[in-house]
Amino acid sequence: MSVSDWSDWLPRAVEAADPETVAVWYLGCNGFFLKGSDGTTLAIDPYVGVGDPPRTVRMIPVPFDPEDVTELDGLLATHEHTDHVHGPSQAPILENTDATYYAPDDSVDVALEDEAWTENYDVSEDRFEVVSEGDTLEIGEFTVHVKPAHDPDATHPVSYVIEHESGTFFHGGDTKPAEEFAELGEEYDIDLGVLAFGAIGNIPDKETGEPVRTKWYSTENEIIEAASDLRLDRLLPSHWDMWKGMTADPTVLHAHSRSFEYPERLEIAEIGDRVDL
């Protein structure tokens, strides 16, 4: 397991924060901490692994050690891929907090069966709650709506619309544009939305090691299409920083979004940055 490049300053910063609205920290890859004005804290897809070199190689710092997270109310997963469901990254957080793990069925299966979190960590099965599209969760001051996502590489992906009295946050996981997003854009006034953005790169094949042309995340046009359908006030591109051969420059999205009404603004965040609703 990797060790934090930044010691424990990020978990301590989250604990010490007293936001007036909702504070959002970008953890790199597709991970986020959210903390509301009453102190409720959520994590979505936190991942501190290094990948599986030489096929997937982490290109950014490891921002925290999971053992240093001691205050958390809910841990949400969007889908079953290893950089979203990862025992060494997430099970120690459950050990050290009272958080419930919320995830779709295939993600919970990875945690309980493939990775055997309850056997390898001090975590009981009653800490896991399976969610599906249409569910609504009340976690402290947050209302979390489980919504569809379109990720052909995943077996059961979901997205989350997270409402707070001060604003609404959307996390799409690794989704591409989805038919349902136009309806979501009409139903919710989304202040800040996270969508995965990346490149098409040559990634070594799992068996042969030979480079294979691979597309994992939305292109420039796709991410703006999704953001437009969702009517995002602010778009925060994620995942562009993570994998060698799959990195991208999110600032190019200024040009791609210029002729669209939405998103109204781009929120370019680097790993460790805090953005407020």
mmCIF file of N, CA, C and O in Angstrom, residues 111-179:
data_model
loop_
_atom_site.group_PDB
_atom_site.id
_atom_site.type_symbol
_atom_site.label_atom_id
_atom_site.label_comp_id
_atom_site.label_asym_id
_atom_site.label_seq_id
_atom_site.Cartn_x
_atom_site.Cartn_y
_atom_site.Cartn_z
ATOM 1 N N ALA A 111 -16.429 -5.456 -2.600
ATOM 2 C CA ALA A 111 -15.921 -5.221 -1.251
ATOM 3 C C ALA A 111 -16.057 -6.453 -0.365
ATOM 4 O O ALA A 111 -15.111 -6.829 0.348
ATOM 5 N N LEU A 112 -17.228 -7.100 -0.406
ATOM 6 C CA LEU A 112 -17.495 -8.192 0.523
ATOM 7 C C LEU A 112 -16.996 -9.545 0.024
ATOM 8 O O LEU A 112 -16.566 -10.383 0.826
ATOM 9 N N GLU A 113 -17.039 -9.762 -1.270
ATOM 10 C CA GLU A 113 -16.671 -11.071 -1.810
ATOM 11 C C GLU A 113 -15.268 -11.074 -2.419
ATOM 12 O O GLU A 113 -14.396 -11.822 -1.970
ATOM 13 N N ASP A 114 -15.030 -10.259 -3.401
ATOM 14 C CA ASP A 114 -13.730 -10.280 -4.084
ATOM 15 C C ASP A 114 -12.594 -9.848 -3.163
ATOM 16 O O ASP A 114 -11.513 -10.444 -3.167
ATOM 17 N N GLU A 115 -12.820 -8.780 -2.386
ATOM 18 C CA GLU A 115 -11.752 -8.245 -1.540
ATOM 19 C C GLU A 115 -11.916 -8.617 -0.064
ATOM 20 O O GLU A 115 -11.009 -8.353 0.728
ATOM 21 N N ALA A 116 -13.054 -9.192 0.301
ATOM 22 C CA ALA A 116 -13.291 -9.713 1.660
ATOM 23 C C ALA A 116 -12.939 -8.703 2.744
ATOM 24 O O ALA A 116 -12.178 -8.992 3.682
ATOM 25 N N TRP A 117 -13.536 -7.527 2.649
ATOM 26 C CA TRP A 117 -13.233 -6.486 3.635
ATOM 27 C C TRP A 117 -13.581 -6.935 5.054
ATOM 28 O O TRP A 117 -12.847 -6.616 5.999
ATOM 29 N N THR A 118 -14.682 -7.651 5.223
ATOM 30 C CA THR A 118 -15.091 -8.037 6.583
ATOM 31 C C THR A 118 -14.158 -9.072 7.191
ATOM 32 O O THR A 118 -14.123 -9.244 8.410
ATOM 33 N N GLU A 119 -13.397 -9.773 6.358
ATOM 34 C CA GLU A 119 -12.426 -10.741 6.860
ATOM 35 C C GLU A 119 -11.056 -10.105 7.078
ATOM 36 O O GLU A 119 -10.339 -10.479 8.010
ATOM 37 N N ASN A 120 -10.706 -9.164 6.236
ATOM 38 C CA ASN A 120 -9.365 -8.583 6.270
ATOM 39 C C ASN A 120 -9.268 -7.309 7.099
ATOM 40 O O ASN A 120 -8.157 -6.836 7.387
ATOM 41 N N TYR A 121 -10.430 -6.746 7.452
ATOM 42 C CA TYR A 121 -10.451 -5.507 8.224
ATOM 43 C C TYR A 121 -11.505 -5.635 9.321
ATOM 44 O O TYR A 121 -12.383 -6.490 9.261
ATOM 45 N N ASP A 122 -11.412 -4.781 10.307
ATOM 46 C CA ASP A 122 -12.367 -4.793 11.416
ATOM 47 C C ASP A 122 -13.620 -4.004 11.021
ATOM 48 O O ASP A 122 -13.897 -2.920 11.536
ATOM 49 N N VAL A 123 -14.368 -4.593 10.070
ATOM 50 C CA VAL A 123 -15.575 -3.969 9.533
ATOM 51 C C VAL A 123 -16.654 -5.039 9.440
ATOM 52 O O VAL A 123 -16.417 -6.117 8.878
ATOM 53 N N SER A 124 -17.832 -4.763 9.984
ATOM 54 C CA SER A 124 -18.924 -5.738 9.948
ATOM 55 C C SER A 124 -19.817 -5.502 8.736
ATOM 56 O O SER A 124 -19.877 -4.399 8.178
ATOM 57 N N GLU A 125 -20.535 -6.548 8.326
ATOM 58 C CA GLU A 125 -21.341 -6.481 7.116
ATOM 59 C C GLU A 125 -22.497 -5.493 7.247
ATOM 60 O O GLU A 125 -22.988 -4.970 6.236
ATOM 61 N N ASP A 126 -22.933 -5.189 8.464
ATOM 62 C CA ASP A 126 -24.045 -4.253 8.632
ATOM 63 C C ASP A 126 -23.640 -2.802 8.360
ATOM 64 O O ASP A 126 -24.479 -1.897 8.403
ATOM 65 N N ARG A 127 -22.362 -2.579 8.050
ATOM 66 C CA ARG A 127 -21.896 -1.234 7.693
ATOM 67 C C ARG A 127 -22.077 -0.947 6.209
ATOM 68 O O ARG A 127 -21.754 0.156 5.755
ATOM 69 N N PHE A 128 -22.597 -1.924 5.453
ATOM 70 C CA PHE A 128 -22.730 -1.780 4.002
ATOM 71 C C PHE A 128 -24.204 -1.666 3.632
ATOM 72 O O PHE A 128 -25.027 -2.462 4.079
ATOM 73 N N GLU A 129 -24.531 -0.700 2.792
ATOM 74 C CA GLU A 129 -25.902 -0.518 2.330
ATOM 75 C C GLU A 129 -25.917 -0.456 0.805
ATOM 76 O O GLU A 129 -25.271 0.417 0.213
ATOM 77 N N VAL A 130 -26.623 -1.393 0.194
ATOM 78 C CA VAL A 130 -26.741 -1.422 -1.267
ATOM 79 C C VAL A 130 -27.739 -0.359 -1.707
ATOM 80 O O VAL A 130 -28.842 -0.251 -1.150
ATOM 81 N N VAL A 131 -27.346 0.430 -2.698
ATOM 82 C CA VAL A 131 -28.229 1.462 -3.238
ATOM 83 C C VAL A 131 -28.460 1.203 -4.720
ATOM 84 O O VAL A 131 -27.672 0.524 -5.384
ATOM 85 N N SER A 132 -29.547 1.753 -5.232
ATOM 86 C CA SER A 132 -29.833 1.652 -6.653
ATOM 87 C C SER A 132 -30.559 2.905 -7.104
ATOM 88 O O SER A 132 -31.037 3.701 -6.276
ATOM 89 N N GLU A 133 -30.655 3.070 -8.398
ATOM 90 C CA GLU A 133 -31.262 4.251 -8.978
ATOM 91 C C GLU A 133 -32.676 4.461 -8.423
ATOM 92 O O GLU A 133 -33.467 3.525 -8.349
ATOM 93 N N GLY A 134 -32.966 5.688 -8.023
ATOM 94 C CA GLY A 134 -34.261 6.013 -7.447
ATOM 95 C C GLY A 134 -34.263 6.087 -5.941
ATOM 96 O O GLY A 134 -35.202 6.630 -5.343
ATOM 97 N N ASP A 135 -33.209 5.565 -5.293
ATOM 98 C CA ASP A 135 -33.127 5.635 -3.834
ATOM 99 C C ASP A 135 -32.794 7.057 -3.382
ATOM 100 O O ASP A 135 -32.122 7.820 -4.092
ATOM 101 N N THR A 136 -33.249 7.386 -2.186
ATOM 102 C CA THR A 136 -32.892 8.647 -1.544
ATOM 103 C C THR A 136 -32.388 8.344 -0.141
ATOM 104 O O THR A 136 -33.018 7.598 0.606
ATOM 105 N N LEU A 137 -31.228 8.912 0.195
ATOM 106 C CA LEU A 137 -30.587 8.689 1.488
ATOM 107 C C LEU A 137 -30.550 9.998 2.260
ATOM 108 O O LEU A 137 -30.285 11.059 1.683
ATOM 109 N N GLU A 138 -30.798 9.924 3.549
ATOM 110 C CA GLU A 138 -30.616 11.072 4.430
ATOM 111 C C GLU A 138 -29.381 10.806 5.279
ATOM 112 O O GLU A 138 -29.365 9.911 6.121
ATOM 113 N N ILE A 139 -28.334 11.572 5.027
ATOM 114 C CA ILE A 139 -27.081 11.424 5.767
ATOM 115 C C ILE A 139 -26.765 12.765 6.404
ATOM 116 O O ILE A 139 -26.269 13.682 5.747
ATOM 117 N N GLY A 140 -27.094 12.885 7.694
ATOM 118 C CA GLY A 140 -26.896 14.161 8.361
ATOM 119 C C GLY A 140 -27.654 15.265 7.658
ATOM 120 O O GLY A 140 -28.859 15.158 7.398
ATOM 121 N N GLU A 141 -26.940 16.326 7.307
ATOM 122 C CA GLU A 141 -27.576 17.477 6.659
ATOM 123 C C GLU A 141 -27.710 17.319 5.139
ATOM 124 O O GLU A 141 -28.230 18.219 4.473
ATOM 125 N N PHE A 142 -27.268 16.192 4.613
ATOM 126 C CA PHE A 142 -27.316 15.961 3.171
ATOM 127 C C PHE A 142 -28.459 15.017 2.800
ATOM 128 O O PHE A 142 -28.713 14.027 3.494
ATOM 129 N N THR A 143 -29.122 15.322 1.692
ATOM 130 C CA THR A 143 -30.054 14.400 1.054
ATOM 131 C C THR A 143 -29.404 13.909 -0.230
ATOM 132 O O THR A 143 -29.078 14.710 -1.112
ATOM 133 N N VAL A 144 -29.191 12.607 -0.321
ATOM 134 C CA VAL A 144 -28.452 12.010 -1.439
ATOM 135 C C VAL A 144 -29.428 11.225 -2.312
ATOM 136 O O VAL A 144 -30.063 10.272 -1.852
ATOM 137 N N HIS A 145 -29.543 11.632 -3.566
ATOM 138 C CA HIS A 145 -30.385 10.932 -4.532
ATOM 139 C C HIS A 145 -29.499 10.071 -5.430
ATOM 140 O O HIS A 145 -28.526 10.568 -6.008
ATOM 141 N N VAL A 146 -29.824 8.798 -5.533
ATOM 142 C CA VAL A 146 -29.070 7.875 -6.388
ATOM 143 C C VAL A 146 -29.696 7.910 -7.773
ATOM 144 O O VAL A 146 -30.894 7.657 -7.941
ATOM 145 N N LYS A 147 -28.872 8.225 -8.772
ATOM 146 C CA LYS A 147 -29.368 8.442 -10.125
ATOM 147 C C LYS A 147 -28.594 7.586 -11.133
ATOM 148 O O LYS A 147 -27.538 7.043 -10.828
ATOM 149 N N PRO A 148 -29.098 7.462 -12.365
ATOM 150 C CA PRO A 148 -28.411 6.652 -13.371
ATOM 151 C C PRO A 148 -27.095 7.284 -13.818
ATOM 152 O O PRO A 148 -26.859 8.489 -13.661
ATOM 153 N N ALA A 149 -26.257 6.446 -14.371
ATOM 154 C CA ALA A 149 -25.023 6.875 -15.015
ATOM 155 C C ALA A 149 -24.810 5.997 -16.245
ATOM 156 O O ALA A 149 -25.332 4.879 -16.312
ATOM 157 N N HIS A 150 -24.042 6.511 -17.190
ATOM 158 C CA HIS A 150 -23.763 5.745 -18.410
ATOM 159 C C HIS A 150 -22.257 5.528 -18.514
ATOM 160 O O HIS A 150 -21.514 6.414 -18.920
ATOM 161 N N ASP A 151 -21.823 4.361 -18.078
ATOM 162 C CA ASP A 151 -20.410 3.979 -18.152
ATOM 163 C C ASP A 151 -20.347 2.561 -18.703
ATOM 164 O O ASP A 151 -20.481 1.590 -17.948
ATOM 165 N N PRO A 152 -20.157 2.410 -20.010
ATOM 166 C CA PRO A 152 -20.173 1.077 -20.624
ATOM 167 C C PRO A 152 -19.101 0.133 -20.084
ATOM 168 O O PRO A 152 -19.230 -1.083 -20.242
ATOM 169 N N ASP A 153 -18.065 0.674 -19.439
ATOM 170 C CA ASP A 153 -17.001 -0.174 -18.907
ATOM 171 C C ASP A 153 -17.340 -0.746 -17.537
ATOM 172 O O ASP A 153 -16.631 -1.616 -17.035
ATOM 173 N N ALA A 154 -18.411 -0.251 -16.898
ATOM 174 C CA ALA A 154 -18.796 -0.708 -15.564
ATOM 175 C C ALA A 154 -20.035 -1.588 -15.653
ATOM 176 O O ALA A 154 -20.821 -1.478 -16.596
ATOM 177 N N THR A 155 -20.223 -2.459 -14.653
ATOM 178 C CA THR A 155 -21.369 -3.360 -14.674
ATOM 179 C C THR A 155 -22.612 -2.735 -14.060
ATOM 180 O O THR A 155 -23.726 -3.044 -14.455
ATOM 181 N N HIS A 156 -22.450 -1.869 -13.043
ATOM 182 C CA HIS A 156 -23.600 -1.168 -12.468
ATOM 183 C C HIS A 156 -23.136 0.170 -11.909
ATOM 184 O O HIS A 156 -22.916 0.314 -10.703
ATOM 185 N N PRO A 157 -23.007 1.174 -12.770
ATOM 186 C CA PRO A 157 -22.608 2.498 -12.302
ATOM 187 C C PRO A 157 -23.808 3.319 -11.874
ATOM 188 O O PRO A 157 -24.919 3.144 -12.390
ATOM 189 N N VAL A 158 -23.615 4.200 -10.912
ATOM 190 C CA VAL A 158 -24.640 5.171 -10.526
ATOM 191 C C VAL A 158 -23.991 6.540 -10.405
ATOM 192 O O VAL A 158 -22.769 6.671 -10.335
ATOM 193 N N SER A 159 -24.843 7.553 -10.385
ATOM 194 C CA SER A 159 -24.408 8.904 -10.075
ATOM 195 C C SER A 159 -25.138 9.356 -8.815
ATOM 196 O O SER A 159 -26.092 8.713 -8.368
ATOM 197 N N TYR A 160 -24.679 10.469 -8.244
ATOM 198 C CA TYR A 160 -25.290 10.984 -7.016
ATOM 199 C C TYR A 160 -25.607 12.468 -7.160
ATOM 200 O O TYR A 160 -24.740 13.255 -7.588
ATOM 201 N N VAL A 161 -26.842 12.841 -6.821
ATOM 202 C CA VAL A 161 -27.225 14.234 -6.662
ATOM 203 C C VAL A 161 -27.341 14.472 -5.157
ATOM 204 O O VAL A 161 -28.155 13.843 -4.482
ATOM 205 N N ILE A 162 -26.510 15.362 -4.640
ATOM 206 C CA ILE A 162 -26.423 15.584 -3.198
ATOM 207 C C ILE A 162 -26.937 16.988 -2.891
ATOM 208 O O ILE A 162 -26.320 17.988 -3.270
ATOM 209 N N GLU A 163 -28.075 17.030 -2.199
ATOM 210 C CA GLU A 163 -28.707 18.310 -1.888
ATOM 211 C C GLU A 163 -28.368 18.757 -0.467
ATOM 212 O O GLU A 163 -28.307 17.947 0.456
ATOM 213 N N HIS A 164 -28.181 20.050 -0.337
ATOM 214 C CA HIS A 164 -27.912 20.708 0.944
ATOM 215 C C HIS A 164 -28.688 22.018 0.929
ATOM 216 O O HIS A 164 -28.999 22.555 -0.141
ATOM 217 N N GLU A 165 -28.988 22.562 2.071
ATOM 218 C CA GLU A 165 -29.756 23.803 2.100
ATOM 219 C C GLU A 165 -29.063 24.942 1.368
ATOM 220 O O GLU A 165 -29.717 25.901 0.929
ATOM 221 N N SER A 166 -27.757 24.833 1.194
ATOM 222 C CA SER A 166 -27.007 25.901 0.540
ATOM 223 C C SER A 166 -26.710 25.633 -0.932
ATOM 224 O O SER A 166 -26.175 26.507 -1.621
ATOM 225 N N GLY A 167 -27.040 24.451 -1.434
ATOM 226 C CA GLY A 167 -26.768 24.171 -2.840
ATOM 227 C C GLY A 167 -26.792 22.683 -3.140
ATOM 228 O O GLY A 167 -27.009 21.851 -2.256
ATOM 229 N N THR A 168 -26.549 22.361 -4.400
ATOM 230 C CA THR A 168 -26.651 20.979 -4.879
ATOM 231 C C THR A 168 -25.375 20.594 -5.610
ATOM 232 O O THR A 168 -24.858 21.348 -6.439
ATOM 233 N N PHE A 169 -24.896 19.387 -5.297
ATOM 234 C CA PHE A 169 -23.656 18.845 -5.849
ATOM 235 C C PHE A 169 -23.973 17.572 -6.617
ATOM 236 O O PHE A 169 -24.800 16.762 -6.179
ATOM 237 N N PHE A 170 -23.325 17.385 -7.766
ATOM 238 C CA PHE A 170 -23.517 16.183 -8.583
ATOM 239 C C PHE A 170 -22.182 15.492 -8.789
ATOM 240 O O PHE A 170 -21.179 16.141 -9.096
ATOM 241 N N HIS A 171 -22.179 14.155 -8.616
ATOM 242 C CA HIS A 171 -20.994 13.354 -8.923
ATOM 243 C C HIS A 171 -21.424 12.246 -9.865
ATOM 244 O O HIS A 171 -22.269 11.419 -9.530
ATOM 245 N N GLY A 172 -20.835 12.238 -11.056
ATOM 246 C CA GLY A 172 -21.238 11.289 -12.083
ATOM 247 C C GLY A 172 -20.409 10.030 -12.165
ATOM 248 O O GLY A 172 -20.643 9.212 -13.058
ATOM 249 N N GLY A 173 -19.450 9.848 -11.252
ATOM 250 C CA GLY A 173 -18.555 8.707 -11.423
ATOM 251 C C GLY A 173 -17.789 8.862 -12.725
ATOM 252 O O GLY A 173 -17.331 9.954 -13.069
ATOM 253 N N ASP A 174 -17.655 7.790 -13.469
ATOM 254 C CA ASP A 174 -16.952 7.830 -14.755
ATOM 255 C C ASP A 174 -17.932 7.907 -15.925
ATOM 256 O O ASP A 174 -17.634 7.466 -17.036
ATOM 257 N N THR A 175 -19.104 8.475 -15.687
ATOM 258 C CA THR A 175 -20.145 8.495 -16.703
ATOM 259 C C THR A 175 -19.744 9.264 -17.957
ATOM 260 O O THR A 175 -18.938 10.201 -17.907
ATOM 261 N N LYS A 176 -20.305 8.825 -19.061
ATOM 262 C CA LYS A 176 -20.336 9.605 -20.291
ATOM 263 C C LYS A 176 -21.730 10.232 -20.386
ATOM 264 O O LYS A 176 -22.546 10.053 -19.492
ATOM 265 N N PRO A 177 -22.032 10.986 -21.437
ATOM 266 C CA PRO A 177 -23.383 11.533 -21.574
ATOM 267 C C PRO A 177 -24.441 10.432 -21.465
ATOM 268 O O PRO A 177 -24.267 9.331 -21.976
ATOM 269 N N ALA A 178 -25.532 10.754 -20.785
ATOM 270 C CA ALA A 178 -26.601 9.783 -20.554
ATOM 271 C C ALA A 178 -27.936 10.402 -20.940
ATOM 272 O O ALA A 178 -28.150 11.604 -20.769
ATOM 273 N N GLU A 179 -28.842 9.563 -21.433
ATOM 274 C CA GLU A 179 -30.160 10.040 -21.827
ATOM 275 C C GLU A 179 -30.882 10.714 -20.668
ATOM 276 O O GLU A 179 -31.640 11.660 -20.856
#
